[in-house]
Coordinates of C-alpha atoms and ligand atoms in Angstrom, one line a residue:
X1 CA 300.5 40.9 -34.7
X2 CA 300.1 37.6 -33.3
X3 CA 301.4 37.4 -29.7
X4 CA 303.3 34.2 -29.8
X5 CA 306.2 35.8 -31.7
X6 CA 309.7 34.6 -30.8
X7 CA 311.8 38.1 -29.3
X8 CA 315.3 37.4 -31.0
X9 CA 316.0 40.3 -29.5
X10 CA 316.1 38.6 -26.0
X11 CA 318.5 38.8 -24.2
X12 CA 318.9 42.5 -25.7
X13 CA 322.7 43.9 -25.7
X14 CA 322.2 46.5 -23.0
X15 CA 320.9 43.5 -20.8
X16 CA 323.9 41.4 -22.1
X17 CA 326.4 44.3 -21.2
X18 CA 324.7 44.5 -17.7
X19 CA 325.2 40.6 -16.9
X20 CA 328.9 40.5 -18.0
X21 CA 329.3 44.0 -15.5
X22 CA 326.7 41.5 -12.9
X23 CA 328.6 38.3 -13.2
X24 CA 332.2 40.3 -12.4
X25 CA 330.4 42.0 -9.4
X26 CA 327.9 39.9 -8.0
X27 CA 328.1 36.0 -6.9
X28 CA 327.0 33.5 -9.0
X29 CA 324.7 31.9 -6.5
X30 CA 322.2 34.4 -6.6
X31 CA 320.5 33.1 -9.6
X32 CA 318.4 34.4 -12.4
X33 CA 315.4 33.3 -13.9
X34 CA 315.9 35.7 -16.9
X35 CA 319.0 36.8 -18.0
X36 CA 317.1 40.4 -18.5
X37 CA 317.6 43.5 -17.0
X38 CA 314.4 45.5 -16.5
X39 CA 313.7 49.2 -17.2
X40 CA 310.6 50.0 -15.8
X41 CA 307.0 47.8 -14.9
X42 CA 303.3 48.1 -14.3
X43 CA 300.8 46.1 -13.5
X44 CA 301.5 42.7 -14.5
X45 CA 304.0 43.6 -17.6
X46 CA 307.7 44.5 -17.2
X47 CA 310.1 46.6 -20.0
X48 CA 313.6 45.4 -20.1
X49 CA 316.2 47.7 -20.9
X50 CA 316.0 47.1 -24.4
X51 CA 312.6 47.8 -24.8
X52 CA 310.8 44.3 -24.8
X53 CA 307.8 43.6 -23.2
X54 CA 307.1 40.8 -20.9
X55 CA 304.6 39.5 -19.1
X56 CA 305.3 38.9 -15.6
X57 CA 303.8 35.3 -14.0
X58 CA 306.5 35.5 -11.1
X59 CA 305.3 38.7 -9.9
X60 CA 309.3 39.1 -8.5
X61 CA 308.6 35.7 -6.9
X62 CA 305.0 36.0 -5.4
X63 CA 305.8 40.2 -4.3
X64 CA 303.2 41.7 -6.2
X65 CA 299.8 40.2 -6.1
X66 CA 298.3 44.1 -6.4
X67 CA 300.8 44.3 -9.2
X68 CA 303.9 46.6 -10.1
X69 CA 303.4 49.9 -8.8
X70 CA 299.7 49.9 -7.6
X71 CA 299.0 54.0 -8.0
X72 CA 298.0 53.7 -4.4
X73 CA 301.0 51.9 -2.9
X74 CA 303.4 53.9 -4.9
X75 CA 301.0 57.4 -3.7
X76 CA 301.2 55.7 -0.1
X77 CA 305.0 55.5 -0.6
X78 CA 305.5 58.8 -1.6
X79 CA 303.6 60.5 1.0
X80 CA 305.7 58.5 3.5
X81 CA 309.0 59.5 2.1
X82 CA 307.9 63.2 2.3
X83 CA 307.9 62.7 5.9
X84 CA 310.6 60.6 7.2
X85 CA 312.4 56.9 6.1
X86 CA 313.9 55.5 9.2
X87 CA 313.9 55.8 12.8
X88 CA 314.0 52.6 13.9
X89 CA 310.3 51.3 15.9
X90 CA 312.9 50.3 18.5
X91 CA 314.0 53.9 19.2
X92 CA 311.5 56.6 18.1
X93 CA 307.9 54.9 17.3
X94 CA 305.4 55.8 14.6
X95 CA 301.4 55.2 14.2
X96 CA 301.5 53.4 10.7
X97 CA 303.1 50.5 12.1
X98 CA 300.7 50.2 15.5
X99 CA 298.0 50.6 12.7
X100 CA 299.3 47.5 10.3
X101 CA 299.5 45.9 13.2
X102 CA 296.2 46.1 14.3
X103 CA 295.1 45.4 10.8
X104 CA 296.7 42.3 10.6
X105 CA 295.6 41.0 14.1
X106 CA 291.7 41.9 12.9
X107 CA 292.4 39.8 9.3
X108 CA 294.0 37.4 10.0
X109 CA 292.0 33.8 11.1
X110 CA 291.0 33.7 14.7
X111 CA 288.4 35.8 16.7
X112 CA 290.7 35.3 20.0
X113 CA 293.2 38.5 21.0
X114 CA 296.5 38.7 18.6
X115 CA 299.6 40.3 18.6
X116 CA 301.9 41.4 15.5
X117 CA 305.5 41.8 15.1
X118 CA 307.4 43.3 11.8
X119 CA 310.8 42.5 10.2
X120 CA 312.0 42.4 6.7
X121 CA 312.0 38.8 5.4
X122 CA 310.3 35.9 5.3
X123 CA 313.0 33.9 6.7
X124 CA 313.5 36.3 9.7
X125 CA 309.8 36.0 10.5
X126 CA 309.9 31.9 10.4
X127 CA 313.2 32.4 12.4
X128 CA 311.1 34.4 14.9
X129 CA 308.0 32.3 14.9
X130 CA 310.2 29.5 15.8
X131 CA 311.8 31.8 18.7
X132 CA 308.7 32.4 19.8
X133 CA 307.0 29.4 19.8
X134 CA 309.9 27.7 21.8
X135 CA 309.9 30.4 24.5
X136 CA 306.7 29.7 25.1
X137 CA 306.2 26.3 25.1
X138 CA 309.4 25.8 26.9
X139 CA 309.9 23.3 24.3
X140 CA 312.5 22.5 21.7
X141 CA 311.3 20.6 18.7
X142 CA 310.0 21.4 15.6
X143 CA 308.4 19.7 13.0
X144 CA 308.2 20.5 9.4
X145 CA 307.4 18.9 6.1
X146 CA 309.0 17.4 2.7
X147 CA 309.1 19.6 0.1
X148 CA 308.7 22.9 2.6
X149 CA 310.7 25.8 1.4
X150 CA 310.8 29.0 4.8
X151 CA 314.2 30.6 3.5
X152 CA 317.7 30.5 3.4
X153 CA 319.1 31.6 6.7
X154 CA 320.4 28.6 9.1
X155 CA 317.1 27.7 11.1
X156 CA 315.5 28.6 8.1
X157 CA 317.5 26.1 6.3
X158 CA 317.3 23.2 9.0
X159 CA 313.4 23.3 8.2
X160 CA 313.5 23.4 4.7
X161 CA 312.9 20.3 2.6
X162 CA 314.8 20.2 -0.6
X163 CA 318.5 19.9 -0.7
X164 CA 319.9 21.4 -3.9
X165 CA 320.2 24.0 -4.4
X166 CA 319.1 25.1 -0.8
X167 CA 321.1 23.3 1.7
X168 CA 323.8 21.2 0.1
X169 CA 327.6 22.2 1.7
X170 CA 326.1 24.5 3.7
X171 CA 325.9 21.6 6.9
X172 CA 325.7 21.3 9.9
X173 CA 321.7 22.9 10.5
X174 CA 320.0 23.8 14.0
X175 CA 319.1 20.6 15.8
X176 CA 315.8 19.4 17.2
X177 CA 314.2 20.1 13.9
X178 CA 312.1 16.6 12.3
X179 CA 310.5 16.3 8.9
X180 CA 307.3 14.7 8.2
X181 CA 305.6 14.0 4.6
X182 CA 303.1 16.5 3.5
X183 CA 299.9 15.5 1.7
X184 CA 301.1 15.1 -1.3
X185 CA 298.2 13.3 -3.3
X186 CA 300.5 12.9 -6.6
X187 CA 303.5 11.7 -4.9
X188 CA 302.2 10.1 -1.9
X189 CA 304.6 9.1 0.3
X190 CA 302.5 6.2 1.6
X191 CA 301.4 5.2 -2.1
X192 CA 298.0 5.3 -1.3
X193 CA 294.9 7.3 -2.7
X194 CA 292.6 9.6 -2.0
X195 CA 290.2 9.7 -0.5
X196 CA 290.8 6.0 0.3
X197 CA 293.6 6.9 2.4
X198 CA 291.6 8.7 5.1
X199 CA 294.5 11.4 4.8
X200 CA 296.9 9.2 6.2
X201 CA 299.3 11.8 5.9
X202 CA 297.9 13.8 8.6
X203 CA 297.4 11.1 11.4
X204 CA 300.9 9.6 10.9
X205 CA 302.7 12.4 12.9
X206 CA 301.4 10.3 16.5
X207 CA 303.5 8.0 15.1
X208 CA 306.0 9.9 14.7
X209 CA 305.4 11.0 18.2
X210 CA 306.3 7.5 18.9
X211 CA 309.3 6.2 16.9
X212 CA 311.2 10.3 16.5
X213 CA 310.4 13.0 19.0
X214 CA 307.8 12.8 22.0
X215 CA 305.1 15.0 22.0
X216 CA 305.9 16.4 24.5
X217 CA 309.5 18.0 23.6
X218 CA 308.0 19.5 20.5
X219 CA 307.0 23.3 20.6
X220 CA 305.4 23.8 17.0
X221 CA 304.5 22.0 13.4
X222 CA 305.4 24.7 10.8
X223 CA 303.4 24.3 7.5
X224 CA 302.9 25.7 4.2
X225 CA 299.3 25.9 3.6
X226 CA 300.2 25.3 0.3
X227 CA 303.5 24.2 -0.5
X228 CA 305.1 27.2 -2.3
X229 CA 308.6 26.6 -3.9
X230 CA 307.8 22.7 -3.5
X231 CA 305.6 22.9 -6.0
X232 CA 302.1 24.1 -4.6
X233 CA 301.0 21.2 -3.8
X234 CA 297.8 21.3 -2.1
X235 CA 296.1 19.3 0.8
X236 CA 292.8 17.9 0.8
X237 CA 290.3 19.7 2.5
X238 CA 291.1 17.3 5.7
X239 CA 294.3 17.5 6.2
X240 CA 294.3 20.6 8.4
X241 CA 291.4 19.9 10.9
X242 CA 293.3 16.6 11.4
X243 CA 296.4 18.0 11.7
X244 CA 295.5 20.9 14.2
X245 CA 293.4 18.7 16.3
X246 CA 296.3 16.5 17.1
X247 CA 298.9 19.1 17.6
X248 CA 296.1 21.1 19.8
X249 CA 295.9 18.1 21.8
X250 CA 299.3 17.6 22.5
X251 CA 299.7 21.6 23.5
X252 CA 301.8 22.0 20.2
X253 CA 301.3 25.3 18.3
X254 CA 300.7 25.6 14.7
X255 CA 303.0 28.0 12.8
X256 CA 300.9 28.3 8.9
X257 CA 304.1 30.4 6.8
X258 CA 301.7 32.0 4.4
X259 CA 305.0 34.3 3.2
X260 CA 303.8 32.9 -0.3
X261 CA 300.2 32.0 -0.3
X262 CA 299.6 34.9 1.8
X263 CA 297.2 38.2 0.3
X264 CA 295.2 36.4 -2.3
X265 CA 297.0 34.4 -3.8
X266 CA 294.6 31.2 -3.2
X267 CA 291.4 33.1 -3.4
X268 CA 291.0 34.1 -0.2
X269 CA 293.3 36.9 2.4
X270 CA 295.2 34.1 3.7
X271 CA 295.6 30.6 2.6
X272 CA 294.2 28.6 5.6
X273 CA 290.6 30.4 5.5
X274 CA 290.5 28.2 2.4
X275 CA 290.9 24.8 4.8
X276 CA 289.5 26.4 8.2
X277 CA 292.3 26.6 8.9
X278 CA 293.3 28.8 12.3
X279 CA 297.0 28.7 13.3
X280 CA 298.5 30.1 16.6
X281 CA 301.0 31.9 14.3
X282 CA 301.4 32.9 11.1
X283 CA 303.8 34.2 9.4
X284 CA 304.0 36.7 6.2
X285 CA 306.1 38.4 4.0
X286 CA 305.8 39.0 -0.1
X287 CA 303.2 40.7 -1.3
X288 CA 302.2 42.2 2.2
X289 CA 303.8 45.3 1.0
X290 CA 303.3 45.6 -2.7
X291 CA 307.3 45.2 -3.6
X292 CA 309.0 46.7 -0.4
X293 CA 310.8 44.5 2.0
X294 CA 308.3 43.8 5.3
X295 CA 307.4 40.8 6.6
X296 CA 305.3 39.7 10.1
X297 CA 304.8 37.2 12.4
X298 CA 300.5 37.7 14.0
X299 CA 299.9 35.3 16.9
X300 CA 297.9 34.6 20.1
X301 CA 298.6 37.9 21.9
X302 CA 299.7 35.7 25.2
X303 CA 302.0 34.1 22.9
X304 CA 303.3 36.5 21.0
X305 CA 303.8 38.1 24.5
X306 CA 305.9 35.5 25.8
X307 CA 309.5 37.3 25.0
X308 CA 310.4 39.8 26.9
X309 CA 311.3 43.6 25.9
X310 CA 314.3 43.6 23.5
X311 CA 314.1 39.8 23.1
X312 CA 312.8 40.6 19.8
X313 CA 312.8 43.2 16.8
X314 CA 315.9 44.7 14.5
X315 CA 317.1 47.5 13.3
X316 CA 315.1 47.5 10.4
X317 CA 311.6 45.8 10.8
X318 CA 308.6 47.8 9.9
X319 CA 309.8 50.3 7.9
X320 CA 307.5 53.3 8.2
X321 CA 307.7 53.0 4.0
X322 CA 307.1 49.6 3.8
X323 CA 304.1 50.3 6.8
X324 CA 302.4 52.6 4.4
X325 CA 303.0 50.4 1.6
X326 CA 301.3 47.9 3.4
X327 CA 298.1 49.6 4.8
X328 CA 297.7 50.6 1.2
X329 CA 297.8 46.7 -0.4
X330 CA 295.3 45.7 2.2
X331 CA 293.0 48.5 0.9
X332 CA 293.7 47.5 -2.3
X333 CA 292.3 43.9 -1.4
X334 CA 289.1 44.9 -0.2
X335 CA 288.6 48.1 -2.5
X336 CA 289.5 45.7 -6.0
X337 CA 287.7 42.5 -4.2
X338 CA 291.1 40.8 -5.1
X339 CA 290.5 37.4 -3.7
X340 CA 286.9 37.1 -6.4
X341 CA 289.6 38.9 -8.7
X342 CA 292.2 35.7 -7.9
X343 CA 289.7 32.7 -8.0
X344 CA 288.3 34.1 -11.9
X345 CA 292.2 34.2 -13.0
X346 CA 292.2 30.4 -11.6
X347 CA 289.1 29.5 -13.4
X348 CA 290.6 31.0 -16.7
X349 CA 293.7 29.1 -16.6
X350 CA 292.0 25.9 -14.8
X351 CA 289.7 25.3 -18.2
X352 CA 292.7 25.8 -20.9
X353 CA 295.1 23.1 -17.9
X354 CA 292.0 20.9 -18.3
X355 CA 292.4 20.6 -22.2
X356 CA 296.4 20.4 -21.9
X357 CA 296.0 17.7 -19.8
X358 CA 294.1 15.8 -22.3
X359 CA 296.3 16.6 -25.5
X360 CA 299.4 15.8 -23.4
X361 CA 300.6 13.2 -21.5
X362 CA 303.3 15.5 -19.9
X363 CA 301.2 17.7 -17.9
X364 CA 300.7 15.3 -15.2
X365 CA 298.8 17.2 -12.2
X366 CA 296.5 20.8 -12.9
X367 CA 296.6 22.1 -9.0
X368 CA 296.3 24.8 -6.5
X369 CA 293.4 27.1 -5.2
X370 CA 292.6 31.0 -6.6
X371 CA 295.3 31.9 -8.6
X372 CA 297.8 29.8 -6.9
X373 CA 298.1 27.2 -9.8
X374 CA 300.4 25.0 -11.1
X375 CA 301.6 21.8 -14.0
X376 CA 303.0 19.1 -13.0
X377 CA 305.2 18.1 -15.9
X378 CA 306.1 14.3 -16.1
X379 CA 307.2 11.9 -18.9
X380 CA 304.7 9.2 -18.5
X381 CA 301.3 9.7 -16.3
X382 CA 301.8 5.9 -15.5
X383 CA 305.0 6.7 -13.8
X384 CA 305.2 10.1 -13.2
X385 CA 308.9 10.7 -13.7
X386 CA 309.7 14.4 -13.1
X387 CA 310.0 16.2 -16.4
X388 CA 312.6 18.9 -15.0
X389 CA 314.4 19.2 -18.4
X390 CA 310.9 19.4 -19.9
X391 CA 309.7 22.3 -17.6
X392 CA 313.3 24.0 -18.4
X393 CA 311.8 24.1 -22.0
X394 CA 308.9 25.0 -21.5
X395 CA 309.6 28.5 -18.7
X396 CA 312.6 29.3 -21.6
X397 CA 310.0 29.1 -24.3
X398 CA 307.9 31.5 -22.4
X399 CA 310.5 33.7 -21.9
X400 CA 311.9 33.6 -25.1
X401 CA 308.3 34.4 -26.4
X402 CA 307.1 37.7 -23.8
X403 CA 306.3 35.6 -20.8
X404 CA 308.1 35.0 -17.3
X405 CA 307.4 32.2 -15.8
X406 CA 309.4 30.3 -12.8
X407 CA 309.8 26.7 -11.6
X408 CA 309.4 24.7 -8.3
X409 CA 309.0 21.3 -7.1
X410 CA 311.5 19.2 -5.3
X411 CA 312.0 17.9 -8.5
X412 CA 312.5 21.1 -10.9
X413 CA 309.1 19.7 -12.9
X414 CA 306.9 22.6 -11.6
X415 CA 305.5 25.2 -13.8
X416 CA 303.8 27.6 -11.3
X417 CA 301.7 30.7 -11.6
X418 CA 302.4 33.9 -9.4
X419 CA 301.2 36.6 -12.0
X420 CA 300.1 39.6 -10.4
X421 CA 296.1 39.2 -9.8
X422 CA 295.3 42.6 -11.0
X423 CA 296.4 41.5 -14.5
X424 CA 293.5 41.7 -17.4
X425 CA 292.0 38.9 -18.7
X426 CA 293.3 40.2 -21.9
X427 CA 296.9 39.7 -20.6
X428 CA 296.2 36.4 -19.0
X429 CA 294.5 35.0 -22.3
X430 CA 297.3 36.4 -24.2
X431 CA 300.0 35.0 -21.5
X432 CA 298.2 31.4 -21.5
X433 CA 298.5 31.1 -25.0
X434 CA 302.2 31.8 -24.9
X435 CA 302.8 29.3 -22.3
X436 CA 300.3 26.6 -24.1
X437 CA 302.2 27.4 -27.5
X438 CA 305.3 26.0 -24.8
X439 CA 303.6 23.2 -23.9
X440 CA 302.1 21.8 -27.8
X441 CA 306.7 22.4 -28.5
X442 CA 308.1 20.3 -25.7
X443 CA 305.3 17.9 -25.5
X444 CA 305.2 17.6 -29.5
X445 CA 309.3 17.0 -29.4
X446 CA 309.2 15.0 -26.2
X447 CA 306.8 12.7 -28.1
X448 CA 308.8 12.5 -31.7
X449 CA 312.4 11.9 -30.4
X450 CA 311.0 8.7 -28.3
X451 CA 312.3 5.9 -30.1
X452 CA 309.8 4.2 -32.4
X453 CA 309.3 0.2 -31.8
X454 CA 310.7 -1.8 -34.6
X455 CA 309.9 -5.7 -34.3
X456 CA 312.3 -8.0 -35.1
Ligands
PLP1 C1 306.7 29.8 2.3 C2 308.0 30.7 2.3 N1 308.5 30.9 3.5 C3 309.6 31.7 3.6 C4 310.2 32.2 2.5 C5 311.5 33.0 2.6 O1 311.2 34.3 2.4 P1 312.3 35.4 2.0 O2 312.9 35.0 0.7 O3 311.6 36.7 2.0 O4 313.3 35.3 3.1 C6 309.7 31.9 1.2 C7 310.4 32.5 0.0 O5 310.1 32.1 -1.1 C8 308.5 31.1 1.1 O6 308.0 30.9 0.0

């Protein structure tokens, strides 16, 4: 049976019965990718309820790089929930959370002494790496980048990039927050190349030091190591020792949000070891916990230490569950070598980009690092207009054909890969030919409906 078979059963009618009960209950504004309601998942495929089978490349948005119930976090999991579910680490402690934490202050980049603190989403980790970063610095700037996507709560919002469908009516945001362009090589903000442009990018923020916010008020640059709903758009190599040697100078911290490039996803633990990268705070979230809500902000241990007792923490953060969870993914990454695992998937989908990108003119930019890879979709490589209704197409082609795929980009023209990394290379063949059987039908349309040039 060939795999690129259109599913007319999609959306099935138990799924279509569950989205007119959803769309009476639940707001329209949280949105769906699919309109499928799922059954049951492993590894890197999901079941709806009507018995299709898909292959998942958004990996419920970047949670599961060890893939839908790993044996060992769901074992981990189960063990936990034989023991006890809540008690609140503000109230009545327990040991798996001092142990994650001590974990993550001995993987994370930087031999100097760390500290770690646990809540449950990326946003409230960028909120409290923000918190903490002011308290200490006595400082109340910060600066973050176009295109940067930390969340949806309101500080989270103020330093996030792109407007629909994020921030639009929900003004005003939390002051004191300034927005620099990110090294974005195929958009550049400056129009120049690199590597002509000495990575511009990176030494404009003294100016910005200049003509927007003195150095001196501001307490931290937060920045995607790679950009993650904006499209993951990825830095040169440069951009970060530039970048940290200026704000180091200037006594500003560096906040790297690896909630989405975070365990593996760009070939190595954490996204900055692929630049040198070594932040004073970083914060995490996704697939830390193998589908369970946890998420954590790891810092310098005097800065982390800044706050005082009860100046940070909820009622929830570091679920013993999610604690186990997470001590299990991190075994999972060394025992399964998932970071060598991640780099092979991006070499098997960086050789079929390469041939797209020479049979069509709409993928515009092959990216990213490990299996953190993206298209570019755009309607003319000469101009590189976004193709957002293109890259509509193509993720519904997918989708309609066994294959979940989800956008990003500021401009809706991202194709982006977030499979999880323990999926076969059976599954990822079979998954690339579905979305390059998507790419020959919008870019084969695309090219017969422009209008053909009739002389007169
Ligand atoms: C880089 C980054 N930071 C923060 C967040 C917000 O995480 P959450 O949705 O868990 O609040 C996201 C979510 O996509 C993200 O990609």
């Amino acid at each position: 049976m060939s795999t690129i078979q259109l599913r007319t059963s999609i959306p099935g009618p138990r799924s279509q019965a569950l989205m007119r009960r959803r769309n009476a209950a639940v707001p329209k504004a949280a949105y769906h990718a699919t309109p499928v309601f799922v059954a049951r998942a492993e590894g890197a495929v999901v079941e709806d309820v009507d018995g299709n089978r898909l292959i998942d490349f958004a990996g419920g948005i970047g949670c599961l790089n060890v893939g839908h119930r790993a044996p060992s976090v769901v074992e981990a999991v189960r063990r936990q929930l034989d023991r006890f579910l809540h008690t609140s680490f503000n109230v009545l402690a327990y040991e798996s959370y001092v142990r994650l934490a001590e974990r993550l202050n001995a993987l994370t980049p930087g031999s100097f002494a760390k500290k770690t603190l646990f809540v449950n989403s990326g946003a409230e980790a960028v909120e409290n790496a923000i918190k903490i970063a002011r308290f200490y610095t006595r400082r109340p700037a910060i600066i973050s980048f176009e295109d940067a996507f930390h969340g949806r709560t309101y500080m989270t919002m103020a330093v996030t990039s792109k407007t629909h469908p994020y921030k639009a009516g929900f003004e005003p945001f939390p002051g004191d927050v300034y927005r620099i362009p990110y090294a974005y090589c195929f958009r550049c903000s400056y129009s120049l190349e690199y590597p002509g442009c000495e990575v511009h990018c990176a030494r404009h923020i003294e100016d910005t030091f200049k003509r927007v916010v003195s150095a001196e008020s501001v307490a931290a640059v937060i920045v995607e190591p790679i950009l993650g709903e904006g499209g993951f758009v990825t830095p040169p190599a440069e951009f970060y020792s530039i970048l940290s040697e200026i704000c180091h100078r200037h006594g500003i911290l560096l906040i790297a949000d690896e909630v989405q490039t975070g365990f593996c996803r760009a070939g190595a633990t954490f996204a900055c070891e692929r630049f040198g990268l070594v932040p004073d705070l970083i914060t995490m979230a996704k697939s830390l916990s193998g589908g369970l809500p946890l998420a954590a902000i790891t810092g310098r241990a005097e800065i982390m230490d800044g706050p005082a007792s009860g100046q940070l923490g909820g009622t929830f953060g570091g679920n013993p569950v999610a604690c186990e969870a997470a001590l299990a993914v991190l075994d999972l990454i060394e025992s399964e070598n998932l970071n060598a695992r991640a780099n092979h998937l991006g070499e098997m989908f960086r050789k079929r980009a390469a041939e797209w990108q020479r049979r069509w003119e709409l993928v515009g930019d092959v990216r990213g690092l490990g299996a953190m890879q993206a298209l570019e979709l755009v309607h003319s490589r000469a101009t590189r207009e976004p193709a957002d209704t293109e890259t509509k197409e193509v993720a519904q082609f997918c989708y309609e054909h066994g294959l979940v795929t989800i956008t990003a980009g500021s401009y809706g023209n991202v194709i982006r890969l977030l499979m999880p990394i323990v999926i076969s290379d059976a599954q990822m063949d079979e998954a690339l030919d579905v979305l390059e059987a998507a790419l020959g039908a919008v870019a084969e349309k695309a090219v017969s409906c422009q209008p053909s040039v009739v002389s007169t």
